[in-house]
Coordinates of C-alpha atoms in Angstrom, one line a residue:
Chain A
M9 CA 0.0 0.0 0.0
T10 CA 1.4 3.5 -0.8
K11 CA 1.2 6.6 1.2
E12 CA -1.0 8.2 -1.5
A13 CA -3.5 5.3 -1.3
L14 CA -3.7 5.6 2.5
F15 CA -4.2 9.4 2.2
R16 CA -7.0 8.8 -0.3
A17 CA -8.6 6.1 1.9
I18 CA -8.5 8.5 4.9
G19 CA -10.7 10.7 2.6
E20 CA -13.3 7.9 2.8
A21 CA -13.6 8.2 6.6
A22 CA -17.1 8.4 8.1
A23 CA -18.9 11.7 7.4
E24 CA -19.8 12.0 11.1
Q25 CA -16.2 11.9 12.1
I26 CA -15.2 14.4 9.5
E27 CA -17.9 16.8 10.6
E28 CA -16.9 16.4 14.2
S29 CA -13.4 17.3 13.4
R30 CA -14.2 20.3 11.2
P31 CA -12.1 23.2 12.3
K32 CA -14.3 26.0 13.5
P33 CA -14.0 29.3 11.7
R34 CA -11.7 31.8 13.4
R35 CA -13.4 35.0 14.3
S36 CA -12.1 38.2 12.9
R37 CA -11.7 41.2 15.2
P38 CA -12.1 44.4 13.4
W39 CA -10.5 47.2 15.3
R40 CA -11.1 50.8 15.7
R41 CA -8.1 52.7 16.8
Y42 CA -8.5 55.2 19.6
A43 CA -6.1 58.0 20.3
A44 CA -5.4 58.1 24.1
A45 CA -7.9 60.7 25.3
A46 CA -7.9 62.5 28.5
A47 CA -11.7 62.0 28.8
C48 CA -14.5 61.2 26.5
L49 CA -18.2 61.3 27.1
V50 CA -20.1 58.1 26.5
L51 CA -23.8 57.6 26.7
I52 CA -25.0 54.3 28.0
L53 CA -28.6 53.6 27.3
S54 CA -30.6 50.8 28.8
A55 CA -34.2 49.8 28.5
A56 CA -34.9 51.8 31.7
L57 CA -32.7 54.9 31.8
A58 CA -29.7 56.7 30.4
L59 CA -26.6 57.9 32.3
P60 CA -23.6 59.9 31.3
R61 CA -20.2 58.4 32.1
L62 CA -16.7 59.7 32.0
W63 CA -14.0 57.4 30.6
G64 CA -10.6 57.8 32.2
G65 CA -7.9 57.7 29.5
D66 CA -5.3 56.3 31.8
A67 CA -7.4 53.3 32.9
A68 CA -8.1 51.8 29.5
V69 CA -6.1 51.4 26.3
H70 CA -7.5 50.2 23.1
R71 CA -5.0 47.9 21.5
D72 CA -3.5 48.4 18.1
Q73 CA -2.7 45.2 16.2
G74 CA 0.3 45.1 14.0
E75 CA 0.9 47.8 11.5
D76 CA -0.2 51.3 12.0
T77 CA -2.6 51.0 9.1
G78 CA -5.9 50.5 10.8
D79 CA -6.3 47.3 8.8
C80 CA -7.6 44.2 10.5
T81 CA -4.9 41.6 11.0
A82 CA -7.1 38.6 11.2
E83 CA -6.2 35.8 8.8
N84 CA -8.0 33.5 6.5
P85 CA -7.4 29.8 7.2
D86 CA -4.9 29.7 4.3
G87 CA -2.8 32.4 5.9
S88 CA -3.7 35.1 3.5
D89 CA -4.5 38.5 4.9
Y90 CA -8.1 39.3 5.5
S91 CA -9.6 42.7 6.0
P92 CA -13.3 42.6 6.5
G93 CA -15.3 45.7 6.1
S94 CA -17.5 44.6 9.0
P95 CA -18.0 41.6 11.3
G96 CA -19.5 38.4 9.8
Y97 CA -23.2 38.7 10.6
S98 CA -23.4 42.0 12.5
R99 CA -24.5 45.2 10.7
N100 CA -23.5 48.8 11.3
I101 CA -21.5 48.3 14.5
E102 CA -18.0 48.5 15.7
I103 CA -16.3 46.1 18.1
G104 CA -13.3 47.0 20.1
E105 CA -11.3 44.9 22.6
V106 CA -10.4 46.6 25.8
L107 CA -7.1 46.0 27.5
C108 CA -5.9 47.7 30.6
D109 CA -2.5 49.2 31.0
G110 CA -1.4 48.2 34.5
G111 CA -4.5 48.8 36.5
G112 CA -7.9 47.1 36.6
L113 CA -10.7 47.5 34.2
P114 CA -12.5 50.9 34.3
D115 CA -15.8 51.0 36.1
I116 CA -18.8 50.6 33.8
Q117 CA -22.4 50.9 34.5
Q118 CA -24.5 48.8 32.2
F119 CA -28.1 48.0 33.1
G120 CA -29.3 44.9 31.4
E121 CA -32.8 44.6 30.1
A122 CA -34.4 43.1 33.2
G123 CA -36.9 40.4 32.5
C124 CA -38.9 37.9 34.4
L125 CA -37.6 34.4 34.0
A126 CA -40.3 32.0 33.1
A127 CA -40.5 29.2 35.7
M128 CA -39.2 26.0 34.3
T129 CA -38.5 22.6 35.7
A130 CA -35.1 21.0 35.1
E131 CA -36.6 18.8 32.4
E132 CA -38.2 21.7 30.6
F133 CA -35.0 23.7 30.7
L134 CA -33.0 20.7 29.3
Q135 CA -35.5 20.1 26.6
Q136 CA -34.2 23.3 24.9
G137 CA -31.4 21.0 23.8
M138 CA -28.4 23.2 24.7
D139 CA -24.9 21.8 24.7
I140 CA -23.6 20.9 28.2
F141 CA -20.0 20.7 29.2
R142 CA -17.6 21.0 32.1
G143 CA -14.5 23.2 31.9
T144 CA -12.2 25.8 33.3
V145 CA -12.0 29.4 32.3
E146 CA -8.6 30.1 30.8
D147 CA -9.0 33.7 30.0
I148 CA -11.5 36.5 29.6
S149 CA -11.5 39.2 26.9
Y150 CA -13.4 42.4 27.3
Y151 CA -15.2 44.3 24.6
E152 CA -17.2 47.4 23.9
I153 CA -19.7 47.3 21.1
S154 CA -20.8 50.6 19.5
I155 CA -24.3 50.1 18.2
D156 CA -26.7 52.8 17.1
G157 CA -25.1 55.5 19.2
T158 CA -24.9 53.4 22.4
I159 CA -22.1 51.3 23.9
L160 CA -22.7 47.7 25.0
Y161 CA -20.2 46.0 27.2
T162 CA -19.6 42.3 26.8
S163 CA -16.9 39.8 27.5
V164 CA -15.8 36.5 26.1
A165 CA -14.5 33.6 28.3
R166 CA -12.4 31.0 26.7
V167 CA -13.0 27.7 28.4
A168 CA -10.9 24.6 28.2
V169 CA -13.4 21.8 28.2
S170 CA -12.6 18.8 30.4
G171 CA -15.8 16.8 29.6
W172 CA -18.9 16.9 27.4
I173 CA -22.2 15.9 28.8
R174 CA -24.2 16.8 25.7
G175 CA -22.8 18.3 22.5
Q176 CA -20.0 18.6 20.1
G177 CA -16.8 17.5 21.8
A178 CA -14.4 20.4 21.1
A179 CA -11.4 20.9 23.4
S180 CA -12.0 24.7 23.8
V181 CA -15.0 26.9 23.5
S182 CA -15.8 30.6 23.7
L183 CA -18.7 31.9 25.8
L184 CA -20.2 35.4 25.4
L185 CA -21.0 36.9 28.8
P186 CA -23.2 40.0 29.3
G187 CA -21.2 42.9 30.7
W188 CA -17.9 42.4 32.4
P189 CA -17.7 39.8 35.3
G190 CA -16.9 41.4 38.6
Q191 CA -18.4 44.8 37.6
A192 CA -21.3 46.0 39.7
S193 CA -24.7 45.4 38.2
S194 CA -23.2 44.2 35.0
T195 CA -24.2 40.6 34.8
D196 CA -26.9 38.3 36.0
G197 CA -26.6 35.6 38.6
L198 CA -23.6 33.3 38.8
L199 CA -22.0 34.6 35.6
A200 CA -20.8 37.7 37.6
D201 CA -18.6 35.4 39.7
L202 CA -16.7 33.9 36.8
T203 CA -13.0 34.6 36.8
V204 CA -10.0 33.1 35.1
G205 CA -9.5 29.7 36.8
S206 CA -13.2 29.1 37.6
E207 CA -14.3 25.6 37.0
A208 CA -18.0 25.0 36.2
I209 CA -20.5 23.1 34.2
F210 CA -22.0 25.4 31.5
L211 CA -25.4 25.1 29.7
P212 CA -25.1 28.0 27.2
S213 CA -27.1 28.7 24.1
T214 CA -25.4 28.3 20.7
A215 CA -24.7 31.6 19.0
T216 CA -26.0 31.7 15.4
A217 CA -26.5 34.3 12.7
D218 CA -29.9 35.0 14.3
T219 CA -28.9 35.6 17.9
G220 CA -27.9 39.1 18.9
V221 CA -29.0 42.6 19.7
T222 CA -30.9 44.8 17.3
R223 CA -31.0 48.6 17.8
G224 CA -32.6 50.5 14.9
E225 CA -30.8 49.5 11.7
S226 CA -27.8 48.1 13.6
Y227 CA -27.4 44.5 14.6
F228 CA -24.7 43.0 16.8
C229 CA -24.5 39.2 16.3
Y230 CA -23.2 37.2 19.2
A231 CA -21.7 34.7 16.8
D232 CA -19.2 37.3 15.6
L233 CA -17.5 37.1 19.0
A234 CA -18.2 33.6 20.4
G235 CA -19.7 30.2 19.8
Y236 CA -22.0 30.4 22.8
Y237 CA -23.9 32.9 24.8
F238 CA -26.1 33.1 27.9
P239 CA -29.6 34.4 27.6
E240 CA -29.6 34.6 31.4
G241 CA -27.1 33.8 34.2
I242 CA -29.2 32.1 36.8
R243 CA -30.0 28.6 35.5
P244 CA -27.3 27.7 33.0
L245 CA -24.3 27.4 35.3
F246 CA -23.0 25.2 38.1
L247 CA -20.0 27.0 39.6
A248 CA -17.4 25.5 41.9
T249 CA -16.6 28.1 44.6
D250 CA -14.7 28.1 47.9
E251 CA -18.0 27.8 49.6
G252 CA -19.2 24.8 47.6
L253 CA -21.1 24.4 44.4
A254 CA -23.2 27.4 43.5
F255 CA -26.3 26.7 41.3
D256 CA -30.0 27.6 41.1
P257 CA -31.7 25.3 43.6
D258 CA -35.2 26.2 42.4
T259 CA -34.6 24.8 38.9
W260 CA -32.2 22.0 39.8
S261 CA -34.3 20.7 42.7
G262 CA -33.1 17.2 42.2
L263 CA -29.5 18.2 43.3
S264 CA -28.7 18.4 47.0
S265 CA -27.3 21.6 48.5
G266 CA -24.0 19.9 49.4
A267 CA -23.5 18.5 45.9
T268 CA -20.1 18.8 44.2
L269 CA -19.4 19.5 40.5
D270 CA -19.0 15.7 40.0
D271 CA -22.4 15.2 41.5
A272 CA -23.9 17.8 39.2
A273 CA -22.2 16.2 36.1
A274 CA -23.7 12.8 37.0
Y275 CA -27.1 14.4 37.7
L276 CA -27.1 16.2 34.3
R277 CA -26.0 13.0 32.5
S278 CA -28.8 11.0 34.0
M279 CA -31.3 13.8 32.9
T280 CA -30.0 13.9 29.3
E281 CA -29.4 10.2 28.5
E282 CA -30.8 9.4 25.1
T283 CA -33.8 7.1 24.9
P284 CA -35.3 5.5 21.9
P285 CA -38.1 7.5 20.2
E286 CA -40.9 7.6 22.6
G287 CA -43.9 6.3 20.7
L288 CA -42.1 3.7 18.5
S289 CA -42.2 1.0 21.2
A290 CA -45.9 1.6 21.7
L291 CA -46.6 1.4 18.0
T292 CA -44.5 -1.8 17.7
A293 CA -46.4 -3.4 20.6
A294 CA -49.7 -2.4 19.1
L295 CA -48.8 -3.9 15.7
E296 CA -47.6 -7.1 17.4
G297 CA -50.9 -7.1 19.3
Q298 CA -52.6 -7.3 15.9
G299 CA -50.7 -10.5 15.1
Y300 CA -47.7 -9.2 13.2
Q301 CA -44.0 -9.7 13.7
V302 CA -42.3 -6.3 13.5
E303 CA -38.7 -5.6 12.5
A304 CA -37.4 -2.1 12.7
T305 CA -34.4 -0.6 10.8
A306 CA -33.0 2.9 10.8
L307 CA -33.1 4.9 7.6
E308 CA -31.3 8.0 6.3
P309 CA -33.4 11.2 6.2
D310 CA -35.3 11.6 3.0
G311 CA -35.9 15.3 3.0
F312 CA -39.6 15.0 2.6
L313 CA -40.3 15.1 6.4
Q314 CA -37.8 16.1 9.0
G315 CA -38.3 13.4 11.6
E316 CA -35.9 10.6 12.5
R317 CA -36.8 7.8 10.1
R318 CA -37.4 4.1 10.7
Q319 CA -38.6 1.3 8.5
L320 CA -41.0 -1.2 10.0
T321 CA -41.5 -4.5 8.2
L322 CA -44.6 -6.4 9.3
T323 CA -44.8 -10.1 8.6
G324 CA -47.9 -12.2 9.4
D325 CA -50.6 -14.1 7.6
T326 CA -50.9 -11.6 4.8
E327 CA -48.3 -10.2 2.5
E328 CA -45.4 -8.4 4.0
I329 CA -46.2 -4.7 4.9
S330 CA -43.6 -2.0 4.8
L331 CA -44.1 1.2 6.8
T332 CA -42.0 4.3 7.1
V333 CA -42.2 5.9 10.5
Y334 CA -41.0 9.5 11.2
C335 CA -40.2 10.1 14.9
Y336 CA -40.3 13.5 16.6
P337 CA -39.2 14.6 20.1
S338 CA -42.8 15.5 21.0
A339 CA -46.4 15.0 19.8
A340 CA -46.6 18.8 19.2
E341 CA -43.7 18.7 16.8
A342 CA -45.2 15.7 15.0
E343 CA -48.5 17.6 14.7
A344 CA -46.8 20.7 13.3
E345 CA -45.0 18.5 10.8
A346 CA -48.2 16.8 9.8
A347 CA -49.8 20.2 9.0
A348 CA -47.1 20.7 6.4
V349 CA -48.2 17.7 4.4
S350 CA -50.6 18.4 1.5
P351 CA -54.0 16.7 1.6
N352 CA -53.1 14.3 -1.2
G353 CA -49.8 13.4 0.5
Y354 CA -47.6 14.3 -2.5
S355 CA -45.8 17.4 -1.1
T356 CA -44.8 19.2 2.0
R357 CA -44.6 22.9 2.4
Y358 CA -42.5 24.7 5.0
E359 CA -42.4 28.4 5.7
Y360 CA -39.4 30.0 7.5
P361 CA -39.4 33.1 9.8
D362 CA -37.7 35.2 7.1
G363 CA -40.6 34.7 4.8
T364 CA -39.0 32.2 2.5
G365 CA -40.2 28.7 2.2
T366 CA -39.7 25.4 0.5
V367 CA -42.0 23.0 -1.2
T368 CA -40.8 19.4 -1.5
G369 CA -42.6 17.0 -3.9
A370 CA -42.5 13.2 -3.8
E371 CA -43.2 10.6 -6.4
W372 CA -44.7 7.7 -4.6
V373 CA -44.7 4.4 -6.3
D374 CA -48.3 3.8 -5.2
T375 CA -51.0 5.6 -3.1
P376 CA -49.6 7.2 0.0
H377 CA -51.4 7.1 3.4
F378 CA -50.3 9.3 6.3
Y379 CA -51.2 8.6 9.9
R380 CA -50.3 10.3 13.1
L381 CA -49.8 8.6 16.4
G382 CA -48.5 10.7 19.3
N383 CA -45.0 11.8 18.3
L384 CA -44.9 9.6 15.2
I385 CA -46.0 10.1 11.6
V386 CA -46.6 6.7 9.9
L387 CA -46.5 6.4 6.1
Y388 CA -47.9 3.5 4.2
V389 CA -47.5 3.4 0.4
G390 CA -49.8 0.9 -1.2
R391 CA -53.4 -0.3 -1.4
E392 CA -53.4 -3.6 0.6
A393 CA -56.7 -3.8 2.5
A394 CA -55.0 -5.7 5.4
A395 CA -52.4 -2.9 5.8
L396 CA -55.0 -0.1 5.8
T397 CA -57.2 -2.0 8.3
V398 CA -54.4 -2.6 10.8
L399 CA -53.2 1.0 10.5
E400 CA -56.6 2.5 11.0
A401 CA -57.1 0.2 14.0
V402 CA -53.8 1.2 15.6
C403 CA -53.4 4.9 14.5
G404 CA -56.9 6.0 13.7
P405 CA -57.9 7.5 10.3
S406 CA -55.3 8.9 8.0
F407 CA -54.7 12.6 7.8
A408 CA -53.4 12.8 4.3
G409 CA -53.2 10.7 1.1
G410 CA -55.4 7.9 0.2
R411 CA -56.2 9.3 -3.3
Chain B
M17 CA -28.0 28.2 6.7
E18 CA -28.4 24.6 7.8
D19 CA -27.0 21.9 5.5
A20 CA -30.4 20.4 4.9
A21 CA -31.7 23.8 3.6
I22 CA -28.7 24.2 1.3
V23 CA -29.1 20.7 -0.1
Q24 CA -32.8 21.5 -0.8
L25 CA -31.6 24.5 -2.8
F26 CA -29.6 22.1 -5.0
W27 CA -32.6 19.9 -5.4
D28 CA -34.6 23.0 -6.4
R29 CA -31.8 23.8 -8.9
S30 CA -31.5 27.2 -7.3
E31 CA -28.3 29.1 -8.0
E32 CA -28.4 30.3 -4.4
A33 CA -27.2 26.8 -3.5
I34 CA -23.7 27.5 -4.8
E35 CA -23.5 30.9 -3.1
E36 CA -24.7 29.5 0.2
T37 CA -22.2 26.6 0.0
R38 CA -19.4 28.9 -0.8
N39 CA -20.3 31.2 2.1
K40 CA -20.4 28.3 4.5
Y41 CA -17.7 26.0 3.3
G42 CA -15.5 28.1 0.9
G43 CA -12.9 28.8 3.6
I44 CA -12.4 25.3 4.8
C45 CA -12.4 24.0 1.2
R46 CA -9.6 26.5 0.3
S47 CA -7.8 25.4 3.4
I48 CA -7.9 21.7 2.4
A49 CA -6.8 22.4 -1.1
M50 CA -4.0 24.8 0.1
G51 CA -2.8 22.1 2.5
V52 CA -2.1 19.8 -0.5
L53 CA -1.2 22.3 -3.2
H54 CA 0.3 25.3 -1.4
S55 CA -0.8 27.4 -4.4
R56 CA -3.6 29.9 -4.0
E57 CA -4.4 29.8 -7.7
D58 CA -4.5 26.0 -7.9
A59 CA -6.5 25.8 -4.7
E60 CA -9.1 28.3 -6.0
E61 CA -9.4 26.2 -9.2
C62 CA -9.9 23.1 -7.2
V63 CA -12.7 24.7 -5.1
S64 CA -14.5 26.0 -8.2
D65 CA -14.2 22.6 -9.9
A66 CA -15.6 20.9 -6.7
L67 CA -18.6 23.3 -6.5
L68 CA -19.4 22.3 -10.1
A69 CA -19.1 18.6 -9.3
L70 CA -21.3 19.2 -6.3
W71 CA -24.0 20.8 -8.5
N72 CA -23.9 17.7 -10.7
A73 CA -24.0 15.3 -7.8
I74 CA -27.0 16.8 -6.0
P75 CA -29.6 15.5 -7.0
P76 CA -29.7 12.6 -7.0
Q77 CA -27.6 12.5 -3.9
R78 CA -28.8 14.1 -0.6
P79 CA -25.8 14.2 1.7
R80 CA -26.5 14.5 5.4
F81 CA -23.2 16.3 6.1
L82 CA -22.7 18.7 3.2
G83 CA -19.3 19.9 4.5
A84 CA -17.8 16.4 4.6
F85 CA -19.3 15.6 1.2
L86 CA -17.9 18.7 -0.5
G87 CA -14.6 18.4 1.4
R88 CA -14.1 14.9 0.1
I89 CA -14.6 16.2 -3.5
V90 CA -12.1 19.0 -2.9
R91 CA -9.6 16.7 -1.3
N92 CA -9.6 14.2 -4.1
A93 CA -9.5 17.0 -6.7
A94 CA -6.5 18.6 -4.9
L95 CA -4.7 15.2 -4.8
D96 CA -5.3 14.7 -8.5
R97 CA -3.9 18.2 -9.2
Y98 CA -0.9 17.4 -7.0
D99 CA -0.2 14.3 -9.0
Y100 CA -0.4 16.4 -12.2
N101 CA 1.9 19.1 -10.7
T102 CA 4.3 16.4 -9.5
A103 CA 4.5 15.1 -13.0
L104 CA 5.3 18.6 -14.2
R105 CA 7.7 18.9 -11.3
R106 CA 5.9 21.8 -9.6
D107 CA 6.8 21.7 -5.9
S108 CA 4.5 22.0 -2.9
G109 CA 4.9 21.3 0.8
F110 CA 2.5 18.4 0.7
P111 CA 5.2 15.6 0.6
A112 CA 6.0 16.3 4.3
L113 CA 2.4 15.4 5.2
L114 CA 2.5 12.3 3.1
D115 CA 5.8 11.2 4.5
E116 CA 4.3 11.1 8.0
L117 CA 2.0 8.4 6.7
S118 CA 5.0 6.2 5.9
D119 CA 4.7 5.0 9.5
C120 CA 1.6 3.1 8.4
V121 CA 2.5 1.6 5.1
G122 CA 5.3 -0.3 3.4
G123 CA 5.0 1.4 0.0
A124 CA 4.1 -1.5 -2.2
D125 CA 2.1 -0.3 -5.1
E126 CA -0.9 -2.7 -5.1
E127 CA -4.6 -2.3 -5.7
V128 CA -6.7 -1.6 -2.5
D129 CA -10.4 -0.9 -2.1
L130 CA -10.3 2.6 -0.8
H131 CA -13.8 2.6 0.5
L132 CA -13.3 -0.5 2.5
L133 CA -10.0 0.8 3.8
G134 CA -11.7 4.0 4.7
Q135 CA -14.2 2.1 6.8
A136 CA -11.4 0.2 8.6
I137 CA -9.7 3.6 9.3
S138 CA -13.0 5.0 10.7
A139 CA -13.5 1.9 12.9
Y140 CA -10.1 2.5 14.4
L141 CA -10.7 6.2 14.9
A142 CA -14.1 5.6 16.4
A143 CA -12.4 3.7 19.3
R144 CA -9.9 6.6 20.0
P145 CA -10.6 9.5 22.3
A146 CA -12.4 12.3 20.5
I147 CA -9.5 14.8 20.7
Q148 CA -7.0 12.2 19.3
R149 CA -9.5 11.5 16.4
Q150 CA -10.0 15.2 15.7
V151 CA -6.3 15.9 15.7
F152 CA -5.7 13.0 13.3
L153 CA -8.4 14.1 10.9
Q154 CA -7.5 17.7 11.0
R155 CA -4.0 16.8 9.9
Y156 CA -4.7 14.1 7.3
W157 CA -8.2 14.9 6.1
Y158 CA -8.3 18.7 6.5
C159 CA -4.6 19.0 5.8
A160 CA -4.1 21.5 8.6
S161 CA -0.5 22.3 9.6
I162 CA 1.0 21.2 12.9
Q163 CA 1.0 24.9 14.1
E164 CA -2.7 25.4 13.2
I165 CA -3.7 22.2 15.1
S166 CA -1.5 23.3 18.0
D167 CA -3.3 26.7 18.1
R168 CA -6.8 25.3 17.9
F169 CA -6.3 22.7 20.6
H170 CA -4.0 24.8 22.8
F171 CA -1.3 22.0 22.6
T172 CA 2.4 22.5 22.0
P173 CA 3.5 21.4 18.5
S174 CA 5.5 18.6 20.0
K175 CA 2.4 17.3 21.8
V176 CA 0.6 17.4 18.5
K177 CA 3.4 15.5 16.7
S178 CA 3.6 12.8 19.4
M179 CA -0.2 12.4 19.4
L180 CA -0.2 12.0 15.6
H181 CA 2.7 9.5 15.8
R182 CA 1.0 7.3 18.4
T183 CA -2.2 7.4 16.3
R184 CA -0.4 6.4 13.1
L185 CA 1.3 3.5 14.8
G186 CA -2.0 2.4 16.3
L187 CA -3.6 2.6 12.9
R188 CA -0.9 0.5 11.4
D189 CA -1.4 -2.2 14.0
H190 CA -5.1 -2.1 13.4
L191 CA -4.8 -2.4 9.7
I192 CA -2.5 -5.4 10.0
K193 CA -5.0 -7.1 12.3
E194 CA -7.7 -6.4 9.7
G195 CA -5.6 -8.3 7.2
Y196 CA -4.1 -5.5 5.2
D197 CA -0.7 -6.2 3.7
L198 CA 1.2 -3.1 4.5

C-alpha cells in the first residue's frame, strides 16, 4: 500500500467523524483605533434609563494590532490577509477589545434589560437541547460594542473543556457573557462570579446568525465574538466556589445543596441520556398485538419530512407490509409537521421566519397514506386492505393521502 | 444556513445553492486544497471545480453532512492536481504530510479498495478519544499544519506531533489485524 493510497482512503472516513473534526472558523476582530484621550463622554442607554459616564484615558487602552494602518490583522485559514469591512453577521456596528495598561478595568455601568424568567422545571430547561460541558475558564477578553449610538459591554470567556455531557466535543469553546464579570450590576446571577481559573458546568445557548441585539438599523450578532452565549445567568451554570457548588436550587431541585461538581455532572448526565423514540415501542407493541412480527431498521433522512426515520417491516398471515415511521421529540412537533403535508400526501410545504419557504414533492410508487400517532407520523404506500385495516385500528384515520 | 436547507436548494436547482455553499464552506475547502497544493491559484481552481461537481452530484444525492461531502470532493481534486503538478515537477509542501503516513504503510504499489480501507480507518478512529481522532483528521483529512492544530487545541507542537505519531502506529497495528498487507 502506498502513502497516497492511504491518504485517499482517509478521505473515505465516516462523514460524522469528518464533521466532528471540522475546524471551527476563526473570528475576525475588526479594530477601531483610539487615540489616548484625557476623557470622553459616552452615553449608556438601557431599557430603563440613560446615564452619562466619563471614561478615564489612563485606565483603558484600546490595543492596536500590528501595522499602524488601521487594517484588521485577522487571517483566513490559508494564511492570506483578511480585512473585512464589518463583522461576519453584524451590521452597522464596531467592536473594540479593551485592555488595561497596568490597573484594573475601568468602572462601567450597564443596566441589562431586566426580564422575568419563566419558571421551568429542570426537564423543561434541558428540553431546549443546549450543549452541556464542564471546563475551566482560561482567559476572559473584554469588549465594547458601538451600536446605534450606544455602547454595550460584553466579555468572552475562553473555556478549556474537560468533559462533554451533551454536545459537540471540542477541546476549547468561547462563551459570550453579558457585561464584564466582577463589575457592579453588569451581569446576572452566577456569571458575575466567573474569573480566570473558575471551574464550572455550562449550559449555554449556541450563537447563530440570528442571535444578537438589534438597535434601529444596527445588529450585533453574538456569533461574531463567540460560539455560545447566555440568555440569562441564573440557571445555566454550576460553579465551583470556595463555599461549595453554586447553582439555582429552584430549577435544579433534584440536586442536593451539598453537591459537588462531579455530582452535578452525574445528575445532568442522568437527565439527558438518550432514549429510543418515545412512541415507537408503543406502535410496535400495538402492531404485534394485531398479530404481526415487527422488524425495525434505521433509515437516512429523505428530505420529505424532518423526523428521524425508521422502516417497520410487518410479517404475518398476509403479504409483508412495509411502513416508514418519522419520529419526533414530541407530539406537538409531529402535529406541526403533519400540518405541512398536503392533503393528497404528495408534497410538504415549510415556511421560514424570514418569509422564504420550500415545497418538496414526492413521487410515490403507489397511493400514500399518512397517519399520526403521538410523536410519530406513519406512512404506508400501497393499497393492501389488510395494511389499511391494521393502520386504522392502531393509529386512527389517515390525515393525508389515500387518493 | 443549515446543511439540509442548502441541499434542498440544490434539489430545487436554485443558484443560491452555490452561493450559500461557498459562504459556509468556501474557507475550509480552500484550506484543504492549500494544504495539499500550497498554491492559491491551484486551490481556487480546485474549489471551483468541486462546486461544479457538487452541482452535478445533487440531485440525486442528498448528503447529510454537506461539508464532509464537499470536502471529500475538494480533497480528491486537490490530490489529482498534486499528482499532475508532480508530473510537471511543480513543488509543494504536501510531501511532508504524506511522508508522515510512511509509519503506516510499506510502500508496495498494489490495488486496494479505498472505500473498505476508509471504513477500517473509521472503525479504528471511532475507538480513539475524541481529541485524538479530531487531531488526526484535522492533519490528514483537512490538511491542517501542525501549528494550526496546536493553536486550535492549545497544545504544544511537540504534543501534536507525538499524538499523531501514536495514532499512526496504532492505525498500522489495526490495519495489520484487519488483514491488510502493508
